[in-house]
Short mmCIF file of C-alpha atoms and ligand atoms in Angstrom, two decimals:
data_model
loop_
_atom_site.label_atom_id
_atom_site.label_comp_id
_atom_site.label_asym_id
_atom_site.label_seq_id
_atom_site.Cartn_x
_atom_site.Cartn_y
_atom_site.Cartn_z
CA UNK G 1 71.72 119.78 35.34
CA UNK G 2 73.88 122.42 36.83
CA UNK G 3 72.56 124.31 39.71
CA UNK G 4 73.44 128.03 40.27
CA UNK G 5 74.89 129.22 43.71
CA UNK G 6 72.37 131.11 45.54
CA UNK G 7 74.99 133.65 46.72
CA UNK G 8 78.28 134.54 44.81
CA UNK G 9 81.22 136.59 45.93
CA UNK G 10 80.08 137.43 49.31
CA UNK G 11 82.88 139.51 50.80
CA UNK G 12 84.60 142.63 49.80
CA UNK G 13 87.89 140.58 49.34
CA UNK G 14 86.06 138.22 46.92
CA UNK G 15 85.05 141.15 44.60
CA UNK G 16 88.44 142.73 44.93
CA UNK G 17 90.26 139.44 44.03
CA UNK G 18 87.94 138.79 41.00
CA UNK G 19 88.23 142.41 39.82
CA UNK G 20 92.09 142.34 39.93
CA UNK G 21 92.06 139.00 38.13
CA UNK G 22 89.92 140.48 35.11
CA UNK G 23 92.08 143.65 35.17
CA UNK G 24 95.27 141.48 34.79
CA UNK G 25 93.82 139.12 32.19
CA UNK G 26 92.46 142.11 29.98
CA UNK G 27 95.50 144.09 30.62
CA UNK G 28 97.72 141.28 29.42
CA UNK G 29 95.48 140.75 26.24
CA UNK G 30 95.59 144.54 25.49
CA UNK G 31 99.37 144.77 26.17
CA UNK G 32 99.86 142.06 23.52
CA UNK G 33 97.37 143.49 21.13
CA UNK G 34 98.44 147.13 21.30
CA UNK G 35 102.11 147.03 22.12
CA UNK G 36 103.71 143.82 21.27
CA UNK G 37 101.89 142.67 18.07
CA UNK G 38 102.59 146.09 16.30
CA UNK G 39 106.32 145.61 17.24
CA UNK G 40 106.30 142.07 15.65
CA UNK G 41 104.08 142.92 12.66
CA UNK G 42 104.44 146.48 11.18
CA UNK G 43 101.86 145.71 8.63
CA UNK G 44 98.48 145.80 10.32
CA UNK G 45 96.65 143.87 7.78
CA UNK G 46 99.25 140.87 8.14
CA UNK G 47 97.75 137.43 8.13
CA UNK G 48 99.93 136.49 10.95
CA UNK G 49 98.87 139.26 13.16
CA UNK G 50 95.25 138.50 12.55
CA UNK G 51 95.75 134.88 13.40
CA UNK G 52 97.33 135.75 16.75
CA UNK G 53 94.44 138.11 17.50
CA UNK G 54 91.93 135.38 16.88
CA UNK G 55 93.87 132.87 18.98
CA UNK G 56 94.31 135.42 21.78
CA UNK G 57 90.69 136.40 21.90
CA UNK G 58 89.72 132.70 22.02
CA UNK G 59 92.01 132.08 24.85
CA UNK G 60 90.74 135.07 26.86
CA UNK G 61 87.08 134.17 26.25
CA UNK G 62 87.59 130.58 27.49
CA UNK G 63 89.56 131.79 30.53
CA UNK G 64 86.71 134.32 31.42
CA UNK G 65 83.97 131.91 30.58
CA UNK G 66 85.61 129.09 32.67
CA UNK G 67 86.11 131.62 35.55
CA UNK G 68 82.44 132.67 35.52
CA UNK G 69 81.21 129.01 35.18
CA UNK G 70 83.39 128.29 38.26
CA UNK G 71 81.92 131.21 40.11
CA UNK G 72 78.29 130.61 39.29
CA UNK G 73 77.91 126.67 39.55
CA UNK G 74 77.03 125.25 43.03
CA UNK G 75 79.73 122.85 44.24
CA UNK G 76 77.47 121.56 46.96
CA UNK G 77 74.55 119.05 46.89
CA UNK G 78 72.09 121.35 45.34
CA UNK G 79 68.73 119.83 45.34
CA UNK G 80 69.88 116.37 45.97
CA UNK G 81 67.88 114.62 48.58
CA UNK G 82 70.45 113.14 51.29
CA UNK G 83 69.47 109.84 53.22
CA UNK G 84 68.39 110.56 56.82
CA UNK G 85 70.09 107.24 57.91
CA UNK G 86 73.85 107.19 58.11
CA UNK G 87 75.29 104.89 55.49
CA UNK G 88 78.48 102.93 55.95
CA UNK G 89 81.48 105.26 54.97
CA UNK G 90 79.27 108.34 55.20
CA UNK G 91 79.44 111.03 58.06
CA UNK G 92 77.18 113.40 59.73
CA UNK G 93 78.15 117.17 59.33
CA UNK G 94 77.15 119.14 62.54
CA UNK G 95 77.11 122.37 60.61
CA UNK G 96 74.93 121.20 57.67
CA UNK G 97 72.99 118.71 59.93
CA UNK G 98 72.79 116.38 57.32
CA UNK G 99 74.52 112.99 56.27
CA UNK G 100 77.28 113.27 53.68
CA UNK G 101 78.91 110.63 51.43
CA UNK G 102 82.69 109.65 51.21
CA UNK G 103 84.94 112.35 49.55
CA UNK G 104 82.89 115.19 50.71
CA UNK G 105 83.92 117.91 53.12
CA UNK G 106 82.48 120.90 54.88
CA UNK G 107 83.88 124.27 53.60
CA UNK G 108 83.67 127.09 56.14
CA UNK G 109 83.89 129.82 53.34
CA UNK G 110 81.08 128.21 51.14
CA UNK G 111 79.26 127.36 54.39
CA UNK G 112 78.12 123.90 53.06
CA UNK G 113 79.53 120.34 52.43
CA UNK G 114 80.82 120.08 48.89
CA UNK G 115 80.85 116.61 47.11
CA UNK G 116 84.20 115.38 46.14
CA UNK G 117 85.84 118.47 47.80
CA UNK G 118 89.36 119.35 46.37
CA UNK G 119 89.93 122.82 47.86
CA UNK G 120 88.36 126.29 48.18
CA UNK G 121 89.87 128.44 45.43
CA UNK G 122 90.25 132.17 46.30
CA UNK G 123 89.91 133.13 42.56
CA UNK G 124 86.08 132.89 42.18
CA UNK G 125 85.56 132.19 45.77
CA UNK G 126 84.26 128.80 45.33
CA UNK G 127 85.20 125.22 46.03
CA UNK G 128 86.58 122.87 43.57
CA UNK G 129 84.26 119.72 43.82
CA UNK G 130 82.28 117.30 41.87
CA UNK G 131 80.37 119.98 39.86
CA UNK G 132 83.10 122.56 39.51
CA UNK G 133 86.40 120.81 39.01
CA UNK G 134 85.98 120.80 35.31
CA UNK G 135 85.63 124.73 35.28
CA UNK G 136 88.40 125.25 37.77
CA UNK G 137 90.79 123.01 35.60
CA UNK G 138 89.76 124.82 32.43
CA UNK G 139 90.32 128.21 34.12
CA UNK G 140 93.70 127.26 35.32
CA UNK G 141 94.62 125.65 31.88
CA UNK G 142 93.48 128.67 29.83
CA UNK G 143 95.11 131.23 32.28
CA UNK G 144 98.43 129.31 31.97
CA UNK G 145 98.15 128.86 28.30
CA UNK G 146 97.37 132.61 27.93
CA UNK G 147 100.70 133.27 29.82
CA UNK G 148 102.65 130.76 27.83
CA UNK G 149 101.34 132.63 24.76
CA UNK G 150 102.24 135.80 25.86
CA UNK G 151 105.68 134.92 27.12
CA UNK G 152 106.39 133.53 23.67
CA UNK G 153 105.23 136.76 21.98
CA UNK G 154 107.17 138.90 24.62
CA UNK G 155 110.50 137.23 24.13
CA UNK G 156 112.04 139.64 21.60
CA UNK G 157 110.94 142.49 23.65
CA UNK G 158 112.28 141.19 26.95
CA UNK G 159 115.61 140.27 25.32
CA UNK G 160 115.77 143.93 23.81
CA UNK G 161 114.85 145.31 27.41
CA UNK G 162 117.79 143.49 28.91
CA UNK G 163 120.27 144.80 26.46
CA UNK G 164 119.19 148.33 26.48
CA UNK G 165 118.92 148.78 30.38
CA UNK G 166 121.67 146.61 31.60
CA UNK G 167 121.90 146.35 35.37
CA UNK G 168 118.85 148.53 35.89
CA UNK G 169 116.51 146.09 34.04
CA UNK G 170 115.97 143.65 36.91
CA UNK G 171 114.83 146.71 39.14
CA UNK G 172 112.48 147.85 36.32
CA UNK G 173 111.05 144.31 35.57
CA UNK G 174 110.50 142.86 38.91
CA UNK G 175 110.17 146.05 41.19
CA UNK G 176 108.46 148.58 38.89
CA UNK G 177 107.35 150.76 41.76
CA UNK G 178 110.83 151.30 42.99
CA UNK G 179 112.05 151.82 39.35
CA UNK G 180 109.46 154.43 39.08
CA UNK G 181 110.23 156.00 42.44
CA UNK G 182 113.95 156.27 41.60
CA UNK G 183 113.34 157.48 37.97
CA UNK G 184 114.98 154.52 36.55
CA UNK G 185 112.15 153.98 34.01
CA UNK G 186 108.87 155.78 33.31
CA UNK G 187 105.81 155.85 31.38
CA UNK G 188 105.60 153.20 28.41
CA UNK G 189 108.78 151.37 29.29
CA UNK G 190 107.62 151.02 32.93
CA UNK G 191 104.08 149.58 31.86
CA UNK G 192 105.78 147.18 29.17
CA UNK G 193 108.22 146.16 31.86
CA UNK G 194 105.35 145.54 34.39
CA UNK G 195 103.30 143.29 32.01
CA UNK G 196 106.38 141.21 30.81
CA UNK G 197 107.64 140.57 34.23
CA UNK G 198 104.05 139.87 35.46
CA UNK G 199 103.76 137.26 32.51
CA UNK G 200 107.09 135.63 33.57
CA UNK G 201 106.46 135.48 37.29
CA UNK G 202 102.75 134.33 36.83
CA UNK G 203 103.67 131.74 34.23
CA UNK G 204 106.18 130.19 36.61
CA UNK G 205 103.57 130.00 39.55
CA UNK G 206 100.90 128.76 37.16
CA UNK G 207 103.11 126.05 35.88
CA UNK G 208 103.60 124.65 39.32
CA UNK G 209 99.97 124.79 40.22
CA UNK G 210 98.82 123.14 36.83
CA UNK G 211 101.35 120.43 37.10
CA UNK G 212 100.08 119.54 40.63
CA UNK G 213 96.40 119.38 39.49
CA UNK G 214 97.34 117.50 36.19
CA UNK G 215 99.16 114.81 38.25
CA UNK G 216 95.98 114.54 40.79
CA UNK G 217 93.66 114.37 37.73
CA UNK G 218 95.74 111.70 36.00
CA UNK G 219 95.63 109.71 39.20
CA UNK G 220 91.94 110.32 39.90
CA UNK G 221 92.38 111.97 43.42
CA UNK G 222 91.45 115.30 45.09
CA UNK G 223 93.97 117.57 46.72
CA UNK G 224 92.94 116.46 50.08
CA UNK G 225 93.27 112.68 49.28
CA UNK G 226 96.67 113.46 47.91
CA UNK G 227 97.70 115.14 51.10
CA UNK G 228 96.24 112.24 53.23
CA UNK G 229 97.50 109.35 50.92
CA UNK G 230 93.81 108.18 50.39
CA UNK G 231 93.19 108.56 46.66
CA UNK G 232 94.63 105.24 45.25
CA UNK G 233 91.22 103.47 45.65
CA UNK G 234 89.71 105.92 43.23
CA UNK G 235 92.24 105.61 40.43
CA UNK G 236 90.29 103.90 37.69
CA UNK G 237 92.69 104.43 34.86
CA UNK G 238 93.27 107.46 32.40
CA UNK G 239 89.83 107.28 30.67
CA UNK G 240 87.69 107.10 33.89
CA UNK G 241 89.91 109.69 35.61
CA UNK G 242 89.65 112.10 32.88
CA UNK G 243 85.80 111.67 32.83
CA UNK G 244 85.69 112.39 36.60
CA UNK G 245 87.24 115.79 35.98
CA UNK G 246 86.08 117.00 32.61
CA UNK G 247 82.78 114.89 32.29
CA UNK G 248 81.75 112.28 29.95
CA UNK G 249 82.52 114.38 26.86
CA UNK G 250 86.20 114.78 28.15
CA UNK G 251 87.77 114.53 24.72
CA UNK G 252 86.14 117.86 23.46
CA UNK G 253 85.23 119.48 26.96
CA UNK G 254 88.57 121.10 27.23
CA UNK G 255 87.98 123.12 23.93
CA UNK G 256 85.42 125.37 25.85
CA UNK G 257 83.70 125.43 29.05
CA UNK G 258 80.37 125.90 27.05
CA UNK G 259 80.59 122.32 25.48
CA UNK G 260 78.14 120.13 27.47
CA UNK G 261 79.72 117.33 29.27
CA UNK G 262 77.73 115.69 32.01
CA UNK G 263 79.70 114.39 34.94
CA UNK G 264 79.65 110.62 35.47
CA UNK G 265 77.78 109.21 38.56
CA UNK G 266 76.13 111.24 41.15
CA UNK G 267 78.92 112.44 43.37
CA UNK G 268 77.41 110.29 46.28
CA UNK G 269 78.63 106.67 45.37
CA UNK G 270 81.96 105.89 43.69
CA UNK G 271 83.37 102.69 41.89
CA UNK G 272 86.62 101.72 43.70
CA UNK G 273 89.62 100.41 42.02
CA UNK G 274 89.70 96.94 44.06
CA UNK G 275 85.86 96.34 43.39
CA UNK G 276 86.40 97.03 39.58
CA UNK G 277 89.20 94.56 39.45
CA UNK G 278 87.28 91.96 41.27
CA UNK G 279 84.53 92.31 38.85
CA UNK G 280 86.86 91.87 35.97
CA UNK G 281 88.24 88.54 37.54
CA UNK G 282 84.69 87.31 38.16
CA UNK G 283 83.78 87.81 34.52
ZN1 LIG L 1 78.67 120.42 56.08
ZN1 LIG L 2 84.36 126.56 49.59
#
């Protein structure tokens, strides 16, 4: 059972970041809906246009639902009872004053130890850990997919912008504030240039982020384990690695953050690759 965090978005910066993320996500959605789609489909009742609206709304809903699931779910130990005796491979956290299992680390922003801690994500101000990694990955995937979709829809417009503006295009697209100050572009063109350039830059950054996390997911390791070269022993093969990120229902869990998909194990004990292969040999 997922436990809610007691306190979310504690600082003013957390609230500003999540507000800006919502404005950008909804801004791109409205830009595609109100500016780009009418340019592609002049007939407002076109089937193609309506299919794009349904697909875009589904992507936006999943991105926002994944973000809020990530914000709300407790990445720590919740109501789990931790042992009072220090077990082999475990460590004592002086901040939490409790014993914690392997793969857990203390997060100074969340002010608690987090099971299978990956990293603290500034979007949503929460740790990516045992209970939250599914929602972080879905959030990253749907945001990236939304940008890919938007860039494909924007292609003709961006091409047109390059041809109609010539040398001033780069300034308008990548430094819209300067373009506005120098009067190179204004009004609707400026807004269109801002959103289309944002989609390109955010997509490039998002692609690098998502490739890094996909690689870690496929190898069954966290960002910390990747950095320290420690993750090999938890690499149990594709199916088990996918389950450890997306839950037991991993084949369908990626379709929506609202699909139930319980996480395997308890986040305290882990099957290691060597033990698994030894068991296989003994059978
Ligand atoms: Zn701690
Ligand atoms: Zn944290």
